Coordinates of C-alpha atoms and ligand atoms in Angstrom, one line a residue:
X1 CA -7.2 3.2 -17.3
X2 CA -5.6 3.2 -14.0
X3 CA -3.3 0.3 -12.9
X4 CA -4.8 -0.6 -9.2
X5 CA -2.2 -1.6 -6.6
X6 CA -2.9 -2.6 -3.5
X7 CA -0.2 -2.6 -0.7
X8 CA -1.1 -5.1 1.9
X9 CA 0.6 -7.6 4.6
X10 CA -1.7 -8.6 7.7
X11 CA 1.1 -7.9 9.9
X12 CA 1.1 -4.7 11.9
X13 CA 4.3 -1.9 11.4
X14 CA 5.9 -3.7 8.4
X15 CA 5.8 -0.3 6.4
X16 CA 2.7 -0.4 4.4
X17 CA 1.9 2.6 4.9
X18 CA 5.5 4.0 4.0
X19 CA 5.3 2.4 1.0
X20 CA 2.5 3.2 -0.2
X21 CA 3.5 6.8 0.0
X22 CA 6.7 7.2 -1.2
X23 CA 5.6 4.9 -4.4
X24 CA 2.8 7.4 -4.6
X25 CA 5.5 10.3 -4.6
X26 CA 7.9 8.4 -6.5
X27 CA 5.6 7.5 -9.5
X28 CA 4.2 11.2 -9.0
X29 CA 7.8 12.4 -9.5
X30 CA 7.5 10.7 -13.0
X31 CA 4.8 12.9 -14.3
X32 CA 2.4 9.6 -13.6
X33 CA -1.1 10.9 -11.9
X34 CA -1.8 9.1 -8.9
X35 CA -4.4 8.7 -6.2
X36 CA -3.5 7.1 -3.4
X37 CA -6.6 5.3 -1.3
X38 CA -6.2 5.0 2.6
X39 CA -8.0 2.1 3.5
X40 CA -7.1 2.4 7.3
X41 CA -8.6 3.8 9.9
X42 CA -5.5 4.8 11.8
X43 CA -5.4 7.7 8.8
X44 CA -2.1 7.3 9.1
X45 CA -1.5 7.5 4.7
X46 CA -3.6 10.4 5.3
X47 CA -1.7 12.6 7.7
X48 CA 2.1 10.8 6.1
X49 CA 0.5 13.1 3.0
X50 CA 0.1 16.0 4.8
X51 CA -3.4 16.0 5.1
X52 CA -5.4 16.2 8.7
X53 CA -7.3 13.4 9.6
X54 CA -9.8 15.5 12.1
X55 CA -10.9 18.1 9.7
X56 CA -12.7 15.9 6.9
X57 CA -16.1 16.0 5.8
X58 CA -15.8 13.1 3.4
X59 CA -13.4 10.3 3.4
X60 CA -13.2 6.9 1.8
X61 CA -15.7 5.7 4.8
X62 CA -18.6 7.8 2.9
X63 CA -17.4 6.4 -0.2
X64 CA -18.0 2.9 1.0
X65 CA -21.0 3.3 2.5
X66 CA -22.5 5.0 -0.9
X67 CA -23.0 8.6 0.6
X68 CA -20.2 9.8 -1.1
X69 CA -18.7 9.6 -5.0
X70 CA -15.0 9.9 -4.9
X71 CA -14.3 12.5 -6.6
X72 CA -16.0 14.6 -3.6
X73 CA -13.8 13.4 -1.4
X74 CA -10.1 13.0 -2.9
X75 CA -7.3 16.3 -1.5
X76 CA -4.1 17.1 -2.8
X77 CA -0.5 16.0 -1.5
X78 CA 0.5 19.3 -2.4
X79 CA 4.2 18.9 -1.8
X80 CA 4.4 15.3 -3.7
X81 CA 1.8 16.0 -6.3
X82 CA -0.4 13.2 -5.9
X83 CA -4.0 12.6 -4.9
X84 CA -5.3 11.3 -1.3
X85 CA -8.5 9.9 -0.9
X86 CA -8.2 9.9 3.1
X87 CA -9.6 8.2 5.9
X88 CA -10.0 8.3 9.9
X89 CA -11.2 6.4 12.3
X90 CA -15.0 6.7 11.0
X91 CA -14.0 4.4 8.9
X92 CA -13.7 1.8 11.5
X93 CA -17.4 1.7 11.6
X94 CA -17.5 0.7 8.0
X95 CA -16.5 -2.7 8.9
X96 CA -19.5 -3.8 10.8
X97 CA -22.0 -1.2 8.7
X98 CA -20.5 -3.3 5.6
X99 CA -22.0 -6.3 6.4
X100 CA -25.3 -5.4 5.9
X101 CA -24.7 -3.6 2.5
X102 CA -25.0 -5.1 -0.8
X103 CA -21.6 -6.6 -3.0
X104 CA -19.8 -5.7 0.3
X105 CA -16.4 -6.8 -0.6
X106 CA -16.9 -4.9 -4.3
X107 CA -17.7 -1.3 -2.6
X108 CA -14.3 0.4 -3.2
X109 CA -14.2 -1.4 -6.5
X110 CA -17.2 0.1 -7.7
X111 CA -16.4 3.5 -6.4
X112 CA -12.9 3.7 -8.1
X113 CA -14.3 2.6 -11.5
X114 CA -15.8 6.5 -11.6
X115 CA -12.4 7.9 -11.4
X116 CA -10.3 5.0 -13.4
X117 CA -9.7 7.6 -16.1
X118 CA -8.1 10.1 -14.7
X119 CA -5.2 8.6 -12.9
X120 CA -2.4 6.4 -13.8
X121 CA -2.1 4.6 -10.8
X122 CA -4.2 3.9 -7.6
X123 CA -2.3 2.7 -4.7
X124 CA -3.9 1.2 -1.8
X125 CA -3.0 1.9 1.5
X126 CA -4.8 -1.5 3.7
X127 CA -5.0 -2.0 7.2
X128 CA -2.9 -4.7 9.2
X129 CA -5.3 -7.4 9.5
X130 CA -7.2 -9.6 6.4
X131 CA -10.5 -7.6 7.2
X132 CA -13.6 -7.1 5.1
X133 CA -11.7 -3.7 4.3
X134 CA -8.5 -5.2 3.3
X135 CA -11.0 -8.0 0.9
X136 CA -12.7 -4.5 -0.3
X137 CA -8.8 -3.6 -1.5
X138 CA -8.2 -6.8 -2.8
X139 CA -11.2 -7.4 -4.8
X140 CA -10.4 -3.6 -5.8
X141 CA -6.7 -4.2 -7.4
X142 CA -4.4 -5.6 -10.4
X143 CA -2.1 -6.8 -8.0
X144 CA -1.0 -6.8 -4.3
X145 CA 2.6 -5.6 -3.3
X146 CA 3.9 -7.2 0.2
X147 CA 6.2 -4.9 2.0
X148 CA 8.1 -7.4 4.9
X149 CA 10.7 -7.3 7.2
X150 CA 13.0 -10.1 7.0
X151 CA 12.2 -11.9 10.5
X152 CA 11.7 -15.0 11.5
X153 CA 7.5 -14.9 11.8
X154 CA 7.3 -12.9 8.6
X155 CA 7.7 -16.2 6.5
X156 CA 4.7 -18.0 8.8
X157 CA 2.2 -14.6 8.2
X158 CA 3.4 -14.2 4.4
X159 CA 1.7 -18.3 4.0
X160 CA -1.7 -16.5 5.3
X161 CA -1.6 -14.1 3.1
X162 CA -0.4 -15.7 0.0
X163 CA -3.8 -18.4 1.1
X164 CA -6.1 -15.3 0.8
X165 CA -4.5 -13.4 -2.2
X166 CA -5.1 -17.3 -3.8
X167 CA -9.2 -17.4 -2.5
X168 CA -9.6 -14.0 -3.7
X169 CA -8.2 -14.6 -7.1
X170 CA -10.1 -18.0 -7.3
X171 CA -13.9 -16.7 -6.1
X172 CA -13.7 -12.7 -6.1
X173 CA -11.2 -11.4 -8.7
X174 CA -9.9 -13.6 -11.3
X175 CA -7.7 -10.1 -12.3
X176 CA -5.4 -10.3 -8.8
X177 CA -1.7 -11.4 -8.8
X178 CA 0.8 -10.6 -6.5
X179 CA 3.0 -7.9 -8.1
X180 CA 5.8 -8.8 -6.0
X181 CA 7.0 -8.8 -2.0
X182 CA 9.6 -5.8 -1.0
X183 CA 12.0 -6.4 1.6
X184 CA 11.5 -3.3 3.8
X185 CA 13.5 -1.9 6.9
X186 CA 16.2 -4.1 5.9
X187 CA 20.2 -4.3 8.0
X188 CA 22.2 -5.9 6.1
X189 CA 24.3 -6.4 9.5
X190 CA 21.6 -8.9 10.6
X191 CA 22.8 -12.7 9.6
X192 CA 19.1 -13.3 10.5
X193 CA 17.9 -10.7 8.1
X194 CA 20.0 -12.0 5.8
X195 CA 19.4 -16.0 5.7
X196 CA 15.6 -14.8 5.9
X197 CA 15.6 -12.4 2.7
X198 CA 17.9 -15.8 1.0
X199 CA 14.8 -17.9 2.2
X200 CA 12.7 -15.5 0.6
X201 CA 14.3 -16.1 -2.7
X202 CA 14.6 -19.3 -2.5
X203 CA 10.8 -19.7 -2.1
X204 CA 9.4 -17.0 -4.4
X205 CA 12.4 -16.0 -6.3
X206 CA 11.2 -13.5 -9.4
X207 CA 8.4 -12.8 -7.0
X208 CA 11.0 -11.0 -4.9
X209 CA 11.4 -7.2 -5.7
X210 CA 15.5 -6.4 -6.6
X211 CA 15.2 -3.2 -4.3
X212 CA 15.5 -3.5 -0.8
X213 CA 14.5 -0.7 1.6
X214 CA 17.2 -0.2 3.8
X215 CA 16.1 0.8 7.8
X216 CA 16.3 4.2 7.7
X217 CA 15.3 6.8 10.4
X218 CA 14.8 9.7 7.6
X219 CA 11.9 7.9 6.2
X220 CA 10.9 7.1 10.0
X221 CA 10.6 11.1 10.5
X222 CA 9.1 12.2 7.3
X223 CA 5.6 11.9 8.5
X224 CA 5.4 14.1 11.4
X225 CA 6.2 16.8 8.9
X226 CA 3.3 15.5 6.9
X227 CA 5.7 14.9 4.2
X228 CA 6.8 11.4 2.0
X229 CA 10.0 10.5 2.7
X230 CA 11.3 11.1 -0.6
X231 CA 9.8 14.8 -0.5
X232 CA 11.3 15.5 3.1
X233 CA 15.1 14.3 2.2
X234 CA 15.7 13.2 -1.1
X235 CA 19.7 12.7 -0.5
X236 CA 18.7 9.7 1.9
X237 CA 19.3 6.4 1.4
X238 CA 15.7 5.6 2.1
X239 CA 14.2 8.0 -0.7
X240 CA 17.1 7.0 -2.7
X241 CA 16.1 3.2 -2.5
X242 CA 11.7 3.9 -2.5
X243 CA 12.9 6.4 -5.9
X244 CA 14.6 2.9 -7.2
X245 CA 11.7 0.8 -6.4
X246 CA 9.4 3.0 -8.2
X247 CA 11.5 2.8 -11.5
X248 CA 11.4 -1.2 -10.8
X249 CA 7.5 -1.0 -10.2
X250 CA 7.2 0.5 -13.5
X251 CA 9.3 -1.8 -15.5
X252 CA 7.7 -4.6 -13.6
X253 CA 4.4 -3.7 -15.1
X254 CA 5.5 -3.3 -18.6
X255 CA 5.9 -7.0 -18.7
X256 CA 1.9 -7.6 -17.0
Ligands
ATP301 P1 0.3 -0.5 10.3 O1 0.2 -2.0 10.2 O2 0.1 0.0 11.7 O3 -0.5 0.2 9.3 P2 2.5 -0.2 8.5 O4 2.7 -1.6 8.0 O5 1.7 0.7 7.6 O6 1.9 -0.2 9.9 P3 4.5 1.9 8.7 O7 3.5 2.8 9.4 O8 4.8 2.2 7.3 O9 4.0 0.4 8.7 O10 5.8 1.7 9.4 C1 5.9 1.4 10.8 C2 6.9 2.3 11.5 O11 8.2 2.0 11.0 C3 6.6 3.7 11.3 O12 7.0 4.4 12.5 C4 7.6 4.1 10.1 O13 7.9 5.5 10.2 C5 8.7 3.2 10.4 N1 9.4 2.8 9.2 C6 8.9 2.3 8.1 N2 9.8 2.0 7.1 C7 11.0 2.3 7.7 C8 12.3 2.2 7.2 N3 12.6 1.7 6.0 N4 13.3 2.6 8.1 C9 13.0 3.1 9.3 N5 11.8 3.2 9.8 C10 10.8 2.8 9.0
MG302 MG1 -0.2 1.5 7.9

């Protein structure tokens, strides 16, 4: 059965969607058989894989509105060896066709139980906002990972999301913990970035992931090749540090 990880923060540009990709890659590079889920109509998981967003027939907003099983829709990262179930912005329609469906916040759920078998891991790629598709993730997944910069507002939006993580788990999915928060585009140069990430332990301590991504332009440029980061340049210190972070991932897990 598949271990279902959702990678969300409501806050726009933290790297996500970076994540979620070069953990896809990462834990592909370990012989581990992943699908990775692009909840976002922006696509952008989808084209960061090397897959184009214009040219699909089915993508995960069929899937949610019932027209479409996932197996019909998933492609192939072929450089990364992973699978993509992709989106585009159809799926921004989803949102408000939703509504009016049944178990609305349960659809992807449902639709990834058909394929639970046949991967090791699902990673979900969600959209910046605490949407009925980002519930549709969380009601979906084991656990949430939180990829955030170390800035000042971070803290305030990470209080949101931690609220919602909590009302999930209490009324929707009695299964969903937070997995852990990653400190992403990090400068160690920063002394804001620093007292931050110290405020970060302080608060949430085990919570926090022991990787930190460091800023890194390589991983910045990887996806207008269509490529993960740790695909494009492996020698970087940005593949170097998302290639660490997947080991840790894995020997967080052991312990679930
Ligand atoms: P959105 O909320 O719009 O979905 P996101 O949270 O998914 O955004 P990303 O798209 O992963 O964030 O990252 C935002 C931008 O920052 C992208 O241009 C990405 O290439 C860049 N970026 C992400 N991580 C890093 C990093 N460690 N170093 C340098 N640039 C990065
Ligand atoms: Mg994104």
């Amino acid at each position: 059965m598949a271990k279902i990880f959702c990678i969300a923060n409501q806050k726009g540009g933290v790297g996500k969607t970076t994540t979620a990709i070069n953990l896809a890659a990462g834990l592909a590079g370990h012989n581990q058989r992943v699908l990775l889920v692009d909840l976002d109509p922006q696509g952008n998981a989808t084209m960061g894989s090397g897959i184009e967003k214009a040219n699909l027939n089915n993508s995960v907003y069929q899937v949610l509105i019932g027209l479409a099983a996932v197996r019909d829709c998933v492609q192939r990262c072929e450089s990364s060896s992973f699978d993509v179930l992709p989106a585009n912005r159809d799926l921004a329609g989803a949102e408000i066709e939703l509504v009016d469906l049944d178990s609305r916040e349960q659809r992807l759920k449902d639709a990834l139980a058909e394929v639970a078998n046949d991967y090791d891991f699902i990673l979900i790629d969600c959209p910046p906002a605490l949407s009925l598709l980002t519930l549709n993730g969380l009601c979906a997944a084991n656990g949430v990972i939180v990829p955030m910069q170390c800035e000042y507002f971070a803290l305030e939006g990470l209080s949101d999301l931690v609220n919602t993580i909590k009302q999930v788990h209490a009324n929707l999915n009695p299964d969903l913990v937070i997995i852990g928060l990653l400190r992403v585009m990090f400068d160690p140069r920063m002394t804001l970035q620093q007292q931050v990430s110290d405020q970060l332990l302080e608060h949430f301590g085990d919570k926090v992931f022991k990787t930190i991504i460091p800023r890194n332009v390589r991983l910045a440029e990887a996806p207008s090749y269509g490529l993960p980061g740790v695909a494009f340049d492996k020698t970087s210190r940005g593949a170097k540090a998302y290639l660490e972070f997947g080991a840790e991932m894995v020997e967080r897990i052991k312990q679930m």
